Tab-separated table of C-alpha atoms and ligand atoms in Angstrom:
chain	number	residue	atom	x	y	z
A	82	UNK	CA	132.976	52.535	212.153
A	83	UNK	CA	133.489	51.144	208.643
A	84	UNK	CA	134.125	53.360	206.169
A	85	UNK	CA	133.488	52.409	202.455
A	86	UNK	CA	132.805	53.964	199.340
A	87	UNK	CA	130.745	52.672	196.333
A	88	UNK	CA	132.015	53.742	192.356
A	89	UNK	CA	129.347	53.333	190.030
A	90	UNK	CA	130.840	52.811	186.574
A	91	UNK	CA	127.679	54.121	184.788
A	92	UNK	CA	126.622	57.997	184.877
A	93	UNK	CA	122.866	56.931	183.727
A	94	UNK	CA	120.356	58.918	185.780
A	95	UNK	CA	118.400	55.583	185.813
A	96	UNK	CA	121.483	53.029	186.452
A	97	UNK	CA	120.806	49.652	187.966
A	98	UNK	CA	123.983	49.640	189.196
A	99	UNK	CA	123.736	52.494	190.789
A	100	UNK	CA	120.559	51.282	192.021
A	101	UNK	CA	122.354	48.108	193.537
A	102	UNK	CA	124.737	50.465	194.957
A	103	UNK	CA	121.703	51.931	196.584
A	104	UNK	CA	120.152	48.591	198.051
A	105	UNK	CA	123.454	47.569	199.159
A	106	UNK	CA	123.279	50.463	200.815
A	107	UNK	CA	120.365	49.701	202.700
A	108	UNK	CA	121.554	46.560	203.658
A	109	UNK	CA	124.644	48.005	205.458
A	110	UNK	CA	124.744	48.215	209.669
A	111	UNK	CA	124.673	51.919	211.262
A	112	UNK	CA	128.460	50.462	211.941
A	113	UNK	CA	129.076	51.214	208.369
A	114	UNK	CA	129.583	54.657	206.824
A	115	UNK	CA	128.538	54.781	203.288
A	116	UNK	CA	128.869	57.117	200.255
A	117	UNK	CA	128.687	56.839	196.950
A	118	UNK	CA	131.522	58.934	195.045
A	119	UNK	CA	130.992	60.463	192.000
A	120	UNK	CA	133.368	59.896	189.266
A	121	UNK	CA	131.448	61.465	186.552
A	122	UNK	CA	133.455	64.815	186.836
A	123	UNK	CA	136.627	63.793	186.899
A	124	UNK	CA	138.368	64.637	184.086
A	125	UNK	CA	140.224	62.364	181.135
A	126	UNK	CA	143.300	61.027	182.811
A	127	UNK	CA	146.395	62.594	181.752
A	128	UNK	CA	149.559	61.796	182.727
A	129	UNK	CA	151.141	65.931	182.269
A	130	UNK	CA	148.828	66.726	185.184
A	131	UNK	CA	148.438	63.842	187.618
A	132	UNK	CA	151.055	65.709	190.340
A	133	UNK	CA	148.789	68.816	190.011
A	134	UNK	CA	145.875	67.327	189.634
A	135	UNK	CA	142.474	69.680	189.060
A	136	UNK	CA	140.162	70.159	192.407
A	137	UNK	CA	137.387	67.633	191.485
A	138	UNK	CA	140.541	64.886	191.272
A	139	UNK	CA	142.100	65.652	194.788
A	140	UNK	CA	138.690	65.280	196.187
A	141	UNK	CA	138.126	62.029	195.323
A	142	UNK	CA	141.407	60.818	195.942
A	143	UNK	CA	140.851	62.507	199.474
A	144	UNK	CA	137.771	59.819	199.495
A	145	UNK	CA	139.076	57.094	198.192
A	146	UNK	CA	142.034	57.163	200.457
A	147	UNK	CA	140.151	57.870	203.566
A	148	UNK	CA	137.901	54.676	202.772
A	149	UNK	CA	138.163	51.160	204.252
A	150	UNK	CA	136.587	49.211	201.301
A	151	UNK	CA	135.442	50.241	197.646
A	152	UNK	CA	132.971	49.230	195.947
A	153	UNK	CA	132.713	48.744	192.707
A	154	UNK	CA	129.580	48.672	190.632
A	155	UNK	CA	130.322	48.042	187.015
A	156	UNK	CA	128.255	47.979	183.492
A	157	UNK	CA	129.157	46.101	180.969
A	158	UNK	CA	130.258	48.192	177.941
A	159	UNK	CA	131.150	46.206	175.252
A	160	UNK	CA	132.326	42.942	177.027
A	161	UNK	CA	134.726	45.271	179.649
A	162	UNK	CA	134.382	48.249	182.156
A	163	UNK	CA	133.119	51.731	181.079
A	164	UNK	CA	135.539	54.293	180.148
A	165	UNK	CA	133.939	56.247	183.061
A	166	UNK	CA	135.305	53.948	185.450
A	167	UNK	CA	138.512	52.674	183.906
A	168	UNK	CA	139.168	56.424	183.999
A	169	UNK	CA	138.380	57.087	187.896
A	170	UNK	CA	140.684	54.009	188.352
A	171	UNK	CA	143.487	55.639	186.554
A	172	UNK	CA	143.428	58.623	188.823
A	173	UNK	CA	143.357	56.679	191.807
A	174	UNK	CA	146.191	54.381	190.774
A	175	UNK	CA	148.693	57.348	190.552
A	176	UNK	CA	151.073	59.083	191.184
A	177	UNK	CA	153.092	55.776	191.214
A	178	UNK	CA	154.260	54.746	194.882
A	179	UNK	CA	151.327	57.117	196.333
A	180	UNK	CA	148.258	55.585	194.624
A	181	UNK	CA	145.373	55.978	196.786
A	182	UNK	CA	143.740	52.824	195.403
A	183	UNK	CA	146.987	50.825	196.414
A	184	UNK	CA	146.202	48.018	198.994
A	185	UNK	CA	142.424	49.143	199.726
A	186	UNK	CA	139.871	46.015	199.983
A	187	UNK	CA	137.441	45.968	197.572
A	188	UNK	CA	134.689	43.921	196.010
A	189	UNK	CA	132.917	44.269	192.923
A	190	UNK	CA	129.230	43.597	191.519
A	191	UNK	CA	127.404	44.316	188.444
A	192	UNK	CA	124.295	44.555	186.601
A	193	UNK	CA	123.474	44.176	182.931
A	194	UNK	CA	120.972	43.588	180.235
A	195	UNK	CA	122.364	40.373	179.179
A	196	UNK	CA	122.534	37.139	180.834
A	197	UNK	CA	126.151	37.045	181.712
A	198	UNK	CA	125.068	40.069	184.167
A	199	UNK	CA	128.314	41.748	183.559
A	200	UNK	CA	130.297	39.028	184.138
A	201	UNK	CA	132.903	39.902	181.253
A	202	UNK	CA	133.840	43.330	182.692
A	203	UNK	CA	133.763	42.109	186.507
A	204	UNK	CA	136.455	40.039	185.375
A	205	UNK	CA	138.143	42.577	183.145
A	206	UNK	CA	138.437	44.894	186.431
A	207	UNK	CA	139.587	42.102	188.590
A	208	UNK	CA	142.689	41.846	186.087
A	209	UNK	CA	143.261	45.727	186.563
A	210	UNK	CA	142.612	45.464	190.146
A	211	UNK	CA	145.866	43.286	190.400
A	212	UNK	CA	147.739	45.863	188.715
A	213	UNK	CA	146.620	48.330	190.831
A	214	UNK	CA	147.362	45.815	193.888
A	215	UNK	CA	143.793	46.098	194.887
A	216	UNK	CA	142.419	43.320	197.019
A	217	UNK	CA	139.400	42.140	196.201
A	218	UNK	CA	136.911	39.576	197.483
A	219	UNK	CA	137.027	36.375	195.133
A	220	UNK	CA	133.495	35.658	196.134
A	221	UNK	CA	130.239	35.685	196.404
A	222	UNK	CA	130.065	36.897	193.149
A	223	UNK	CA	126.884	39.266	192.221
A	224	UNK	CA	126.199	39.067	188.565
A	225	UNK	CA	122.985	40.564	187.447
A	226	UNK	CA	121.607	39.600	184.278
A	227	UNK	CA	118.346	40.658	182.994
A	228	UNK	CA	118.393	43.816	185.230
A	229	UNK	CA	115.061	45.448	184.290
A	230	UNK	CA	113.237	42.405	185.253
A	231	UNK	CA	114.574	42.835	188.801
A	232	UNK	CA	113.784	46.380	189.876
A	233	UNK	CA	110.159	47.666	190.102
A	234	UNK	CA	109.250	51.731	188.151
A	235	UNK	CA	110.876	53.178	191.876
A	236	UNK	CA	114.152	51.635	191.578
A	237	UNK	CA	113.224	48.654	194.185
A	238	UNK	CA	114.813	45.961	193.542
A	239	UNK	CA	112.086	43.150	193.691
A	240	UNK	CA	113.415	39.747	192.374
A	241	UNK	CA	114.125	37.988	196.143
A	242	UNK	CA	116.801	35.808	194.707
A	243	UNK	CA	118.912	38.862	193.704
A	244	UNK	CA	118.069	40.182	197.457
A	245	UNK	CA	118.964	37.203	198.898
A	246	UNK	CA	122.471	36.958	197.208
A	247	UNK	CA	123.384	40.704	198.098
A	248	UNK	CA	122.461	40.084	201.707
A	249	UNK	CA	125.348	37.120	201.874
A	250	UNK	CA	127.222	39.520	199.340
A	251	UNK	CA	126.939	42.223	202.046
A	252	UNK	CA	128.211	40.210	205.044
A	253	UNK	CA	131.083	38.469	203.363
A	254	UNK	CA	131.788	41.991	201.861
A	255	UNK	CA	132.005	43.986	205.638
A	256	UNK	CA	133.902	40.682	207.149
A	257	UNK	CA	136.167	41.534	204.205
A	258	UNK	CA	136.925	44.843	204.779
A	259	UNK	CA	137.262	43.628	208.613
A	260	UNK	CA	139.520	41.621	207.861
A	261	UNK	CA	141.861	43.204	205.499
A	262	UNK	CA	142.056	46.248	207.640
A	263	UNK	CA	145.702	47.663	208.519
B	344	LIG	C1	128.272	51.488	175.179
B	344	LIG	C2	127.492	50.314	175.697
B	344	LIG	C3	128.003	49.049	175.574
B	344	LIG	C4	127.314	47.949	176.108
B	344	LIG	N1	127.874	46.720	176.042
B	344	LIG	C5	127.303	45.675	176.698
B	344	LIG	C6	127.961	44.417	176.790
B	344	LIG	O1	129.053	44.233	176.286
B	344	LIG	N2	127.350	43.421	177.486
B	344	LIG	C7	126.124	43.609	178.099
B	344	LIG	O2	125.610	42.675	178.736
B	344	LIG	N3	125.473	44.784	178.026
B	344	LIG	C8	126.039	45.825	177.348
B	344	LIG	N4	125.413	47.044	177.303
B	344	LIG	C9	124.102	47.197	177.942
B	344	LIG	C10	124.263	47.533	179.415
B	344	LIG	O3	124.432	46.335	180.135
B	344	LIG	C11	123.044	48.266	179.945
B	344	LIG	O4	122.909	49.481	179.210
B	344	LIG	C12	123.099	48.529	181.420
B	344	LIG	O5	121.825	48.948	181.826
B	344	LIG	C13	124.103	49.588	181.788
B	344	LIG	O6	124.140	49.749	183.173
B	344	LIG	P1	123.344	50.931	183.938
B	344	LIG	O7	121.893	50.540	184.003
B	344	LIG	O8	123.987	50.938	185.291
B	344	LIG	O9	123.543	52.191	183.169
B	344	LIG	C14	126.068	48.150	176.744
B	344	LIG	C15	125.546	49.451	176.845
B	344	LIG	C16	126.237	50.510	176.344
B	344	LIG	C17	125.661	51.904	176.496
């Protein structure tokens, strides 16, 4: 049994990413168990209190470090990652030498208004996800531009294109976590 967590970098009741996170999701294997972690009540990161860390922090480390794979569903806010999720990756990536995040497979996809589909910040957090000695999945890449074109008033996502990419996203992503597993 595969264990992986999603982190959606938007807190948006409505979020397409979160939404992708959801369709993903459905696309997983009963092989796979699959939860999405909040990380919208964590607190600001701050150094003074990252050995003794507040309840809602040691919990999701406790997740994170449990989990095979990550994944990461990232907005675009203003050309990077959100705050939100830079700031779940900053608890995760410390204390040094006992990071949680340190060696865990991940992969990353996205979903924005525009028609780079998030493709700025996806490659933003791949430049912090070396830092943080993550190791993510170079590709298939899932960029979705255009997002509220793709999803119908439920949250079903519609366009079959998109669909058909996070099916081979999906598969490369499990043979991933397979494969990087201690
Ligand atoms: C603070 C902020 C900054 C944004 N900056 C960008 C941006 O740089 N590029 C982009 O394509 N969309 C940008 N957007 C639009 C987001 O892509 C859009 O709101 C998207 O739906 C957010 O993801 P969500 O649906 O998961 O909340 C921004 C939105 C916000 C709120």
């Amino acid at each position: 049994m595969l264990n992986i967590i999603g982190l959606c970098g938007s807190l948006r009741k409505d979020s397409y990413n979160r939404k992708l996170l959801l369709t993903i999701q459905s696309l997983l294997s009963n092989k796979v168990q699959f939860e999405i972690v909040e990380i919208g009540d964590l607190p600001l990161f701050n150094q003074d209190i990252e050995l003794n860390p507040p309840e809602t922090v040691i919990a999701f480390r406790k997740k994170v470090g449990s989990a095979d794979g990550i994944l990461f569903a990232t907005p675009e806010y203003n050309y990077s990652v959100s705050a939100v999720l830079k700031n779940a990756i900053e608890w995760g990536s410390r204390p040094y030498g006992k990071a949680v995040l340190n060696s865990k497979s991940a992969a990353v996809i996205g979903a924005s208004t525009g028609m780079l589909g998030t493709s700025r910040a996806q490659y933003h957090l791949r430049q912090i996800c070396v830092q943080v000695n993550i190791y993510m999945m170079n590709g298939p890449e899932v960029m979705v531009p255009f997002e509220a074109k793709k999803f119908d008033e439920t949250g079903k996502l519609i366009d079959e294109a998109t669909m058909e990419k996070l099916q081979k996203f999906t598969t490369a992503f499990m043979a991933w976590v397979e494969k990087m597993k201690p």
